[in-house]
Coordinates of C-alpha atoms and ligand atoms in Angstrom, one line a residue:
M729 CA 124.6 95.4 83.5
A730 CA 124.1 99.1 83.3
F731 CA 120.5 98.6 84.3
Q732 CA 121.5 96.4 87.3
A733 CA 124.0 99.1 88.4
E734 CA 121.3 101.7 88.1
R735 CA 119.0 99.6 90.2
G736 CA 121.7 99.1 92.7
I737 CA 122.1 102.8 93.2
I738 CA 118.4 103.3 93.5
C739 CA 118.0 100.5 96.0
A740 CA 120.9 101.8 98.0
V741 CA 119.2 105.2 98.1
S742 CA 116.0 103.7 99.3
V743 CA 117.5 101.5 101.9
V744 CA 119.9 104.2 103.3
V745 CA 117.1 106.7 103.6
A746 CA 114.7 104.3 105.3
A747 CA 117.4 103.1 107.7
A748 CA 118.7 106.6 108.5
W749 CA 115.3 108.0 109.4
V750 CA 113.7 105.4 111.6
G751 CA 116.5 103.1 112.6
L752 CA 115.0 100.3 110.6
A753 CA 117.6 97.7 109.5
P754 CA 117.9 97.9 105.8
T755 CA 115.7 95.1 104.6
A756 CA 116.2 95.2 100.8
L757 CA 119.5 94.2 99.2
V758 CA 120.3 94.7 95.5
G759 CA 118.3 92.1 93.7
S760 CA 116.6 90.9 96.8
T761 CA 113.1 89.5 96.8
Q762 CA 112.5 91.4 100.0
P763 CA 110.5 94.6 99.7
I764 CA 111.9 98.0 100.5
R765 CA 110.5 99.0 103.9
A766 CA 109.7 102.4 105.4
R767 CA 108.0 103.1 108.7
H768 CA 106.4 106.4 107.8
A769 CA 105.8 107.1 104.1
M770 CA 106.8 105.9 100.7
V771 CA 106.9 107.0 97.1
V772 CA 107.4 104.7 94.2
S773 CA 107.9 106.0 90.6
Q774 CA 110.0 105.1 87.6
D775 CA 112.6 107.7 88.3
D776 CA 114.6 108.2 91.5
L777 CA 115.0 112.0 91.2
A778 CA 111.2 112.2 91.0
S779 CA 110.6 109.8 93.8
R780 CA 113.0 111.8 96.0
V781 CA 111.0 115.0 95.2
G782 CA 107.9 113.2 96.5
D783 CA 109.8 111.9 99.5
Q784 CA 110.9 115.4 100.4
V785 CA 107.4 116.7 100.2
L786 CA 106.3 114.0 102.6
R787 CA 109.2 114.9 105.0
D788 CA 108.1 118.5 104.8
G789 CA 104.7 117.5 106.1
G790 CA 102.9 117.1 102.8
N791 CA 100.3 114.3 102.4
A792 CA 100.1 111.6 99.8
V793 CA 98.3 113.9 97.3
D794 CA 100.9 116.6 97.7
A795 CA 103.7 114.0 97.1
A796 CA 102.0 112.5 94.1
V797 CA 101.5 115.9 92.5
A798 CA 105.1 117.0 93.1
T799 CA 106.4 113.6 91.8
A800 CA 104.3 113.8 88.7
F801 CA 105.6 117.3 87.9
A802 CA 109.2 116.1 88.5
L803 CA 108.6 113.1 86.2
A804 CA 107.6 115.6 83.5
V805 CA 111.2 116.9 83.7
T806 CA 113.3 113.8 84.5
Y807 CA 111.3 111.0 82.8
P808 CA 110.2 112.7 79.6
T809 CA 109.2 109.5 77.8
A810 CA 106.0 109.3 79.8
G811 CA 106.2 111.9 82.6
N812 CA 104.3 114.9 81.3
I813 CA 102.3 118.1 81.4
G814 CA 101.2 117.7 77.8
G815 CA 99.3 114.4 78.4
G816 CA 96.7 113.1 80.7
G817 CA 95.9 110.4 83.2
F818 CA 94.1 109.2 86.3
L819 CA 94.5 109.5 90.0
V820 CA 92.7 107.3 92.6
Y821 CA 92.9 108.6 96.1
R822 CA 91.9 106.6 99.2
P823 CA 92.0 108.7 102.3
A824 CA 92.7 106.8 105.6
A825 CA 89.2 108.1 106.6
G826 CA 86.4 108.9 104.3
D827 CA 85.4 108.0 100.8
P828 CA 87.8 107.2 98.0
V829 CA 87.7 109.5 95.0
A830 CA 89.0 109.3 91.4
Y831 CA 90.3 112.1 89.3
D832 CA 90.0 111.9 85.5
F833 CA 92.3 114.1 83.6
R834 CA 92.2 112.2 80.4
E835 CA 92.8 114.2 77.2
T836 CA 89.7 115.3 75.2
A837 CA 89.1 115.5 71.5
P838 CA 89.2 119.1 70.2
A839 CA 85.9 120.7 69.1
G840 CA 87.0 120.2 65.5
A841 CA 87.2 116.4 65.9
S842 CA 84.9 114.0 64.1
P843 CA 84.6 110.2 63.8
T844 CA 86.2 110.3 60.3
M845 CA 89.0 112.6 61.1
F846 CA 91.7 109.9 60.7
M847 CA 90.6 109.0 57.2
R848 CA 91.9 110.6 54.0
G849 CA 89.1 110.1 51.5
R850 CA 88.0 106.5 52.0
E851 CA 91.3 105.3 53.4
Y852 CA 92.4 105.2 57.0
D853 CA 95.7 107.1 57.6
A854 CA 97.6 105.6 60.5
R855 CA 100.1 108.5 60.5
V856 CA 97.3 111.0 61.0
H857 CA 95.8 108.9 63.8
H858 CA 99.1 108.3 65.7
N859 CA 101.8 110.7 64.5
S860 CA 100.6 114.1 63.5
H861 CA 99.2 117.3 65.0
L862 CA 95.7 115.7 64.6
A863 CA 96.8 113.0 67.0
V864 CA 97.1 115.4 69.9
G865 CA 94.3 115.5 72.5
V866 CA 93.7 118.5 74.7
P867 CA 96.1 117.9 77.6
G868 CA 94.6 117.2 81.1
T869 CA 97.6 116.7 83.4
V870 CA 97.9 120.2 84.8
A871 CA 94.1 120.5 85.4
G872 CA 93.9 117.1 87.0
L873 CA 96.9 117.5 89.4
H874 CA 95.5 120.9 90.4
L875 CA 92.0 119.5 91.0
A876 CA 93.3 116.7 93.2
W877 CA 95.5 119.2 95.1
T878 CA 92.6 121.7 95.5
E879 CA 90.4 119.0 97.1
H880 CA 93.0 117.1 99.1
G881 CA 96.4 118.8 99.1
S882 CA 97.9 120.4 102.2
L883 CA 101.1 122.2 101.1
P884 CA 101.0 125.3 98.9
W885 CA 100.7 124.6 95.2
Q886 CA 103.9 126.5 94.5
R887 CA 105.9 124.2 96.8
L888 CA 104.8 121.2 94.7
V889 CA 105.7 122.6 91.3
E890 CA 108.9 124.3 92.4
P891 CA 111.2 121.2 92.5
A892 CA 110.3 120.3 88.9
E893 CA 110.9 123.9 87.8
T894 CA 114.4 123.8 89.5
L895 CA 115.2 120.4 87.9
A896 CA 114.3 121.8 84.5
R897 CA 116.2 125.1 85.0
S898 CA 119.3 123.8 86.7
G899 CA 119.3 120.5 85.0
F900 CA 120.3 117.1 86.2
V901 CA 123.0 114.6 85.3
V902 CA 121.9 112.2 82.5
R903 CA 122.3 108.5 83.5
D904 CA 122.2 105.4 81.3
P905 CA 118.5 104.7 80.9
L906 CA 117.7 108.3 79.9
A907 CA 120.7 108.6 77.6
R908 CA 119.7 105.4 75.8
S909 CA 116.1 106.5 75.6
L910 CA 116.9 110.0 74.2
A911 CA 119.3 108.5 71.7
A912 CA 116.6 106.1 70.5
V913 CA 113.9 108.7 70.1
L914 CA 116.0 111.4 68.4
P915 CA 115.7 110.0 64.9
R916 CA 111.9 110.1 65.3
M917 CA 111.9 113.7 66.3
Q918 CA 113.6 115.0 63.2
D919 CA 110.4 116.5 61.8
Y920 CA 110.1 118.7 64.9
P921 CA 113.1 121.1 65.3
A922 CA 111.8 122.2 68.7
S923 CA 112.0 118.6 69.9
V924 CA 115.5 118.1 68.5
A925 CA 116.6 121.3 70.3
Q926 CA 115.0 120.3 73.5
F927 CA 116.1 116.7 73.7
S928 CA 119.6 116.7 72.2
K929 CA 122.8 118.7 72.2
N930 CA 122.6 120.5 68.9
G931 CA 121.4 117.3 67.3
Q932 CA 123.8 115.0 69.1
P933 CA 122.4 112.6 71.7
Y934 CA 123.1 113.4 75.4
Q935 CA 125.8 111.2 76.9
V936 CA 125.9 109.7 80.4
G937 CA 127.3 112.4 82.7
D938 CA 126.0 115.3 80.7
T939 CA 123.8 117.8 82.4
F940 CA 120.3 118.0 80.8
R941 CA 118.8 121.5 81.1
Q942 CA 115.3 122.5 79.9
P943 CA 115.0 126.3 80.2
D944 CA 111.8 126.6 78.2
L945 CA 110.1 123.9 80.3
A946 CA 111.3 125.7 83.4
L947 CA 109.5 128.9 82.2
T948 CA 106.3 127.0 81.5
L949 CA 106.5 125.4 85.0
S950 CA 107.0 128.8 86.5
R951 CA 103.8 130.0 84.9
I952 CA 102.0 126.9 86.3
R953 CA 103.6 127.5 89.7
L954 CA 102.4 131.1 89.8
D955 CA 99.0 130.9 88.0
G956 CA 97.9 127.2 88.4
P957 CA 96.0 125.8 85.5
A958 CA 95.7 129.3 83.9
G959 CA 99.5 129.2 83.5
F960 CA 98.9 126.3 81.1
Y961 CA 95.4 126.6 79.5
E962 CA 95.6 130.4 79.1
G963 CA 98.2 133.1 78.3
Q964 CA 101.6 132.4 76.9
T965 CA 101.5 128.6 77.1
A966 CA 98.1 128.3 75.4
D967 CA 99.3 130.8 72.8
R968 CA 102.3 128.7 72.0
I969 CA 100.2 125.5 71.8
A970 CA 97.6 127.1 69.6
A971 CA 100.2 128.6 67.3
E972 CA 102.0 125.3 66.9
M973 CA 98.7 123.7 66.0
A974 CA 97.6 126.4 63.6
A975 CA 100.9 126.3 61.7
N976 CA 100.8 122.5 61.2
G977 CA 97.3 121.4 60.4
G978 CA 96.3 120.8 64.0
I979 CA 92.8 121.5 65.1
M980 CA 93.3 122.3 68.8
T981 CA 92.5 125.9 69.6
H982 CA 92.6 128.4 72.5
A983 CA 88.9 127.6 73.0
D984 CA 89.7 123.9 73.4
L985 CA 92.3 124.6 76.0
A986 CA 90.1 127.0 77.9
A987 CA 87.3 124.5 77.9
Y988 CA 89.3 121.6 79.3
R989 CA 88.1 120.3 82.7
A990 CA 89.5 117.6 84.9
L991 CA 86.7 115.5 86.4
R992 CA 86.1 114.1 89.9
R993 CA 84.5 110.6 89.5
T994 CA 83.3 107.9 91.8
P995 CA 85.8 105.1 91.7
M996 CA 85.0 101.7 90.3
T997 CA 84.7 99.4 93.3
G998 CA 84.3 95.7 93.7
T999 CA 85.2 92.9 96.2
Y1000 CA 87.5 90.0 95.9
R1001 CA 87.7 87.3 98.6
G1002 CA 86.9 89.9 101.3
Y1003 CA 89.2 92.6 100.0
D1004 CA 87.9 95.9 98.5
I1005 CA 89.1 96.8 95.1
I1006 CA 89.1 100.6 94.3
S1007 CA 90.0 101.5 90.8
M1008 CA 89.4 103.8 87.9
P1009 CA 85.9 104.0 86.4
P1010 CA 85.3 104.7 82.6
I1011 CA 86.8 106.4 80.7
S1012 CA 89.3 103.9 81.9
S1013 CA 88.4 100.4 81.0
G1014 CA 90.8 99.3 83.7
G1015 CA 88.7 99.2 86.8
V1016 CA 85.8 97.5 85.0
A1017 CA 88.0 94.8 83.5
V1018 CA 90.0 94.1 86.6
I1019 CA 86.9 93.8 88.7
E1020 CA 85.2 91.6 86.1
M1021 CA 88.2 89.3 86.0
L1022 CA 88.5 89.1 89.8
N1023 CA 84.8 88.3 90.0
V1024 CA 85.3 85.4 87.6
L1025 CA 88.4 84.1 89.3
E1026 CA 86.8 84.3 92.8
G1027 CA 84.9 81.2 91.9
Y1028 CA 88.0 79.1 91.8
D1029 CA 90.5 78.2 94.5
L1030 CA 93.6 79.6 92.8
G1031 CA 95.6 79.3 96.0
A1032 CA 95.1 75.5 95.7
S1033 CA 95.8 75.2 92.0
G1034 CA 98.9 77.3 92.6
S1035 CA 100.9 80.2 91.1
G1036 CA 102.1 79.4 87.6
S1037 CA 100.4 76.0 87.2
A1038 CA 98.7 75.1 84.0
A1039 CA 95.4 74.9 85.8
T1040 CA 95.7 78.4 87.3
T1041 CA 97.1 79.9 84.1
H1042 CA 94.2 78.5 82.1
L1043 CA 91.7 80.1 84.4
I1044 CA 93.4 83.5 84.3
I1045 CA 93.6 83.4 80.5
E1046 CA 89.9 82.6 80.2
A1047 CA 89.0 85.4 82.6
M1048 CA 91.2 87.8 80.5
R1049 CA 89.7 86.7 77.3
R1050 CA 86.2 87.5 78.4
A1051 CA 86.9 90.8 80.1
Y1052 CA 88.8 92.1 77.1
A1053 CA 86.0 91.1 74.8
D1054 CA 83.5 93.1 76.9
R1055 CA 85.9 96.0 77.1
A1056 CA 86.1 96.2 73.3
K1057 CA 82.4 95.8 72.7
S1058 CA 81.0 98.0 75.4
L1059 CA 83.3 100.7 76.8
G1060 CA 83.9 104.3 75.9
D1061 CA 83.5 107.8 77.3
P1062 CA 80.5 107.5 79.8
D1063 CA 79.5 111.1 79.0
F1064 CA 78.9 110.0 75.4
N1065 CA 77.6 106.5 76.0
A1066 CA 74.6 106.6 78.3
R1067 CA 73.9 102.9 78.2
M1068 CA 77.3 101.3 78.9
P1069 CA 76.6 98.1 80.8
V1070 CA 79.1 98.8 83.5
A1071 CA 77.0 97.6 86.4
Q1072 CA 76.4 94.3 84.7
L1073 CA 80.0 93.8 83.8
I1074 CA 81.2 94.1 87.4
S1075 CA 78.4 92.1 88.9
K1076 CA 78.9 88.8 90.7
D1077 CA 76.0 87.3 88.7
Y1078 CA 77.5 88.1 85.4
A1079 CA 80.8 86.6 86.6
A1080 CA 78.9 83.4 87.4
E1081 CA 77.4 83.4 83.9
L1082 CA 80.9 83.8 82.5
R1083 CA 82.3 81.0 84.6
A1084 CA 79.6 78.7 83.2
T1085 CA 81.2 79.2 79.8
I1086 CA 84.7 78.2 81.0
N1087 CA 85.7 74.6 80.3
L1088 CA 88.4 73.6 82.8
D1089 CA 90.1 71.4 80.3
R1090 CA 89.7 73.3 77.1
A1091 CA 90.6 76.9 75.9
S1092 CA 87.7 78.9 74.5
V1093 CA 88.0 80.3 71.1
S1094 CA 87.9 84.1 70.7
S1095 CA 85.3 84.9 68.0
P1096 CA 87.0 84.8 64.7
D1097 CA 84.6 87.2 63.0
S1098 CA 85.7 90.1 65.2
F1099 CA 88.9 91.9 65.5
S1100 CA 92.4 92.4 66.9
W1101 CA 94.1 95.5 68.2
P1102 CA 97.0 97.5 66.8
A1103 CA 100.3 97.3 68.6
E1104 CA 101.0 99.6 71.5
G1105 CA 104.1 100.5 73.4
D1106 CA 105.0 100.6 77.1
E1107 CA 105.4 104.2 77.7
T1108 CA 103.1 105.3 80.4
T1109 CA 104.1 105.6 84.0
H1110 CA 102.7 104.9 87.4
V1111 CA 103.3 106.6 90.8
A1112 CA 102.3 105.0 94.1
V1113 CA 102.3 107.0 97.4
V1114 CA 101.3 106.3 101.0
D1115 CA 101.8 108.9 103.7
G1116 CA 102.1 108.6 107.5
A1117 CA 98.3 108.7 108.0
R1118 CA 98.0 105.9 105.5
N1119 CA 96.3 108.1 102.9
A1120 CA 97.1 106.4 99.5
V1121 CA 97.4 107.7 96.0
S1122 CA 97.6 105.6 92.8
L1123 CA 98.4 107.7 89.8
T1124 CA 98.9 106.6 86.2
Y1125 CA 99.5 109.2 83.4
T1126 CA 100.8 109.1 79.9
L1127 CA 101.7 110.8 76.6
E1128 CA 100.4 107.6 75.0
Q1129 CA 103.5 106.4 73.0
G1130 CA 107.0 107.1 74.3
Y1131 CA 107.5 110.9 74.0
G1132 CA 103.9 111.1 72.8
S1133 CA 103.5 112.8 69.4
K1134 CA 107.2 113.7 69.5
I1135 CA 106.0 117.3 69.1
T1136 CA 107.5 119.8 71.5
V1137 CA 105.7 123.1 71.8
P1138 CA 108.2 125.6 70.6
G1139 CA 109.3 128.0 73.3
A1140 CA 107.3 126.1 76.0
G1141 CA 109.6 123.0 76.3
F1142 CA 107.1 120.2 76.7
L1143 CA 105.9 117.3 74.6
L1144 CA 102.3 116.9 73.4
N1145 CA 100.6 113.6 73.6
N1146 CA 99.3 111.5 70.7
E1147 CA 96.3 110.2 72.7
M1148 CA 93.8 110.7 69.8
G1149 CA 95.3 107.3 68.6
D1150 CA 93.3 105.7 71.4
F1151 CA 90.1 106.5 69.6
N1152 CA 88.8 103.9 67.1
P1153 CA 90.0 104.9 63.7
V1154 CA 87.3 104.1 61.1
P1155 CA 83.6 104.1 62.0
G1156 CA 81.9 100.8 61.4
L1157 CA 85.0 99.0 60.1
T1158 CA 86.3 96.3 62.4
T1159 CA 88.9 94.0 61.0
R1160 CA 91.1 91.2 62.1
S1161 CA 94.1 93.2 61.1
G1162 CA 93.6 95.7 63.9
R1163 CA 91.0 98.3 63.0
I1164 CA 88.3 98.7 65.5
G1165 CA 85.2 100.6 64.5
T1166 CA 82.8 100.1 67.3
D1167 CA 80.7 103.1 68.3
P1168 CA 81.5 103.8 71.9
N1169 CA 85.0 104.9 71.3
L1170 CA 84.8 107.0 68.0
A1171 CA 86.2 110.5 68.1
E1172 CA 83.7 113.3 68.8
P1173 CA 84.2 116.9 70.0
G1174 CA 85.0 117.0 73.7
K1175 CA 85.0 113.3 74.1
R1176 CA 87.6 111.3 76.0
M1177 CA 89.3 108.3 74.4
L1178 CA 89.1 104.9 76.0
S1179 CA 92.1 104.0 78.2
S1180 CA 93.5 101.0 79.9
M1181 CA 95.3 102.8 82.6
T1182 CA 94.4 101.1 85.9
P1183 CA 95.5 102.9 89.0
T1184 CA 94.2 100.7 91.8
I1185 CA 94.1 100.5 95.6
V1186 CA 93.1 97.4 97.6
S1187 CA 91.8 97.6 101.2
R1188 CA 90.3 95.2 103.7
D1189 CA 88.1 95.9 106.7
G1190 CA 88.6 99.6 106.2
R1191 CA 92.4 99.4 106.2
L1192 CA 94.8 100.0 103.3
V1193 CA 96.3 96.9 101.8
M1194 CA 98.0 97.7 98.5
V1195 CA 98.6 100.4 95.9
T1196 CA 99.4 99.2 92.4
G1197 CA 99.5 100.3 88.8
S1198 CA 101.7 100.0 85.7
P1199 CA 102.4 101.3 82.2
G1200 CA 101.9 99.0 79.2
G1201 CA 98.9 100.0 77.1
R1202 CA 96.3 97.3 77.1
T1203 CA 98.6 95.0 79.1
I1204 CA 98.2 97.3 82.1
I1205 CA 94.9 95.8 83.2
N1206 CA 96.4 92.3 83.2
T1207 CA 99.6 93.4 84.9
V1208 CA 97.5 95.0 87.7
L1209 CA 95.3 91.9 87.9
M1210 CA 98.3 89.6 88.4
T1211 CA 100.0 91.7 91.1
I1212 CA 96.7 91.6 93.1
L1213 CA 96.4 87.8 92.6
N1214 CA 100.0 87.3 93.6
V1215 CA 99.4 89.1 96.9
I1216 CA 95.9 87.9 97.8
D1217 CA 95.9 84.3 96.4
F1218 CA 99.5 83.3 96.4
G1219 CA 100.7 85.1 99.6
M1220 CA 103.6 86.8 97.9
N1221 CA 105.3 89.9 99.4
V1222 CA 105.0 92.9 97.2
Q1223 CA 108.5 92.5 95.6
E1224 CA 107.7 88.8 94.8
A1225 CA 104.4 89.9 93.4
V1226 CA 106.0 92.4 91.1
D1227 CA 108.9 90.1 90.1
A1228 CA 106.6 87.2 89.3
P1229 CA 106.1 86.5 85.5
R1230 CA 103.2 88.1 83.8
L1231 CA 100.6 87.0 81.2
H1232 CA 98.6 88.9 78.7
H1233 CA 95.5 87.7 76.7
Q1234 CA 93.4 90.5 75.2
W1235 CA 90.7 88.4 73.4
L1236 CA 92.1 89.0 70.0
P1237 CA 94.5 88.0 68.7
D1238 CA 93.7 84.7 70.3
E1239 CA 97.0 84.1 72.0
T1240 CA 98.6 84.5 75.4
R1241 CA 101.8 86.3 75.7
Y1242 CA 104.0 85.3 78.6
E1243 CA 107.3 86.7 79.8
R1244 CA 110.5 85.0 79.0
W1245 CA 111.1 82.0 81.2
G1246 CA 107.8 82.7 82.8
L1247 CA 106.3 79.3 82.3
S1248 CA 108.1 75.9 82.4
P1249 CA 108.1 73.7 79.3
D1250 CA 105.8 71.1 80.9
T1251 CA 103.4 73.9 81.9
L1252 CA 103.5 75.2 78.3
A1253 CA 102.8 71.6 77.1
L1254 CA 99.8 71.3 79.3
L1255 CA 98.4 74.6 78.1
A1256 CA 99.0 73.7 74.5
Q1257 CA 97.0 70.5 75.2
R1258 CA 94.1 72.6 76.4
G1259 CA 94.3 74.5 73.1
H1260 CA 96.1 77.7 74.1
R1261 CA 98.4 79.4 71.8
M1262 CA 101.3 80.7 73.9
V1263 CA 103.7 83.4 72.7
E1264 CA 106.9 84.2 74.5
I1265 CA 107.6 88.0 74.9
G1266 CA 110.3 90.0 76.6
V1267 CA 108.8 91.9 79.5
Q1268 CA 105.4 93.3 80.4
G1269 CA 104.7 96.5 82.3
A1270 CA 106.6 98.3 85.1
V1271 CA 104.7 98.2 88.3
S1272 CA 105.0 100.7 91.1
A1273 CA 103.4 99.1 94.2
I1274 CA 103.3 99.6 97.9
V1275 CA 101.8 97.1 100.4
Y1276 CA 100.8 98.2 103.9
N1277 CA 101.9 95.6 106.4
A1278 CA 99.4 96.4 109.2
E1279 CA 100.8 93.9 111.7
E1280 CA 104.1 95.7 111.8
D1281 CA 102.7 99.1 110.8
V1282 CA 105.3 99.3 108.0
L1283 CA 105.1 100.2 104.3
E1284 CA 106.6 97.7 101.9
A1285 CA 107.4 98.7 98.4
A1286 CA 108.6 97.0 95.2
E1287 CA 110.9 98.2 92.5
D1288 CA 110.1 96.6 89.2
R1289 CA 113.4 95.3 87.8
R1290 CA 112.0 95.2 84.3
R1291 CA 112.5 98.9 83.9
T1292 CA 113.8 101.8 86.0
S1293 CA 112.1 102.0 89.3
A1294 CA 112.7 103.9 92.5
A1295 CA 111.1 103.3 95.9
V1296 CA 112.0 106.1 98.4
G1297 CA 110.6 106.4 101.9
F1298 CA 111.4 107.1 105.5
Ligands
DON1272 O1 95.5 105.1 78.0 C1 95.9 104.1 77.5 O2 95.5 103.0 77.7 C2 97.2 104.2 76.6 N1 97.3 105.4 75.9 C3 98.4 104.0 77.5 C4 99.6 104.0 76.7 C5 100.6 103.1 77.2 O3 100.6 102.6 78.3 C6 101.8 103.0 76.4 N2 101.5 102.6 75.1 N3 101.2 103.0 74.1

């Protein structure tokens, strides 16, 4: 109930704002399947304070990149489970005119990293891999947001960082989802006094209605506001990170921080039934896998077989199985893997070859002599922005697990990621129990770890259609796939596309997870007859999505009821 009430408030904000500014009748009611509509511009994130920061930037004449940057900095204050300056991510930008571009601000392995760094003697140590100072990659967020702003922003940098700094310094009122989230993580922060100090009231969880102030974070943000990336990668902030590392067996140094560079990359592009798909290239596996799956599915009339039917579900699962197998075998940091077969994986010919291996009546079997993956959480976050010119940003960034490494940099007020856990742990050892040892994604100095984050934009005939993305670890790619299918093949509006039940198959384990009540008993029976092992789960992902309704020249956004979500526009 608390969550519903929260959503009600958020929806009301969105609707009131939209209606007040352009005289549009409110078109989204609490719990409605109608999207939230705005004539001019829209921001969707997982936190309404952050979405409102982005909205104000747009009202002040900023463009989509400005709003995305400001929203991302605000999320680092108001949504600390995934919003961050100590992590990394990806931003795909499609200007209304000109070529789309992708920004890669994924974390890198420190210079002291090695493929065997997660082993103690001959044994793999999961704690080192995921929950230690060695699990921290060199953060990319500040450099990435700055690079995107340098190339496409229009408002002053200071204007974009300042709202986050104010939220950190003045504080904001804690509401139910944040109170519950902070209370849940507190026991796991006990090894790190700076984290306990930052995220609790002298060791006691924040309660709903308390004001949450983060003065150290405000100081760090003021250095970033004044000095740009140098306020993070050099000077006091870098000193504090390096000191925390040196005192606790970490390997990240001043030199690693100074050497960090965000990268501009050419987006991964494909086509699907006449639509253009613009997504993130490697080091994300997302763009490659989404395009590979869409290419496979293009050979079937999904509209005719219907949303949620056994026939359609079977085909989607078989596409997922194949794309995730290729992802695991072939993908890693392109700067360290010169011969990744990306062009082949996204080709229509390859999709035809894959289709030839799909039996319409029988599930394939994922190779039993290979491997499965370790469990992942859901704690990443996605921001979708479209401005008045119809420039669009799709931004996904993360600390990896919720609250990352749980390590707050003392005196600097921000959490460090545990993204090194996305590298394969033990060279050469690949097991069914979850260890992957394939070469492309082993830790090496300066290397980026493979990611599933899939910020994606869809267009058609030169015009924006959709911005979408989600948290959810490896499920992200399938969540994004399904929102695209729901809009293109099944004609859903964006809210329906986000509401619709999701599926996840990742090659191994050889099972399909489906959301509670997502498939009817008779559909499940038909899938079982085909040989599918179906596993019911709670929820998958938290999409932030915007569709551009060109006929009415209106933006339509979805709030994902599975988690907190806030669409704000005017
Ligand atoms: O980059 C990735 O694919 C993951 N580190 C994202 C993490 C995520 O979504 C939440 N789960 N651990």
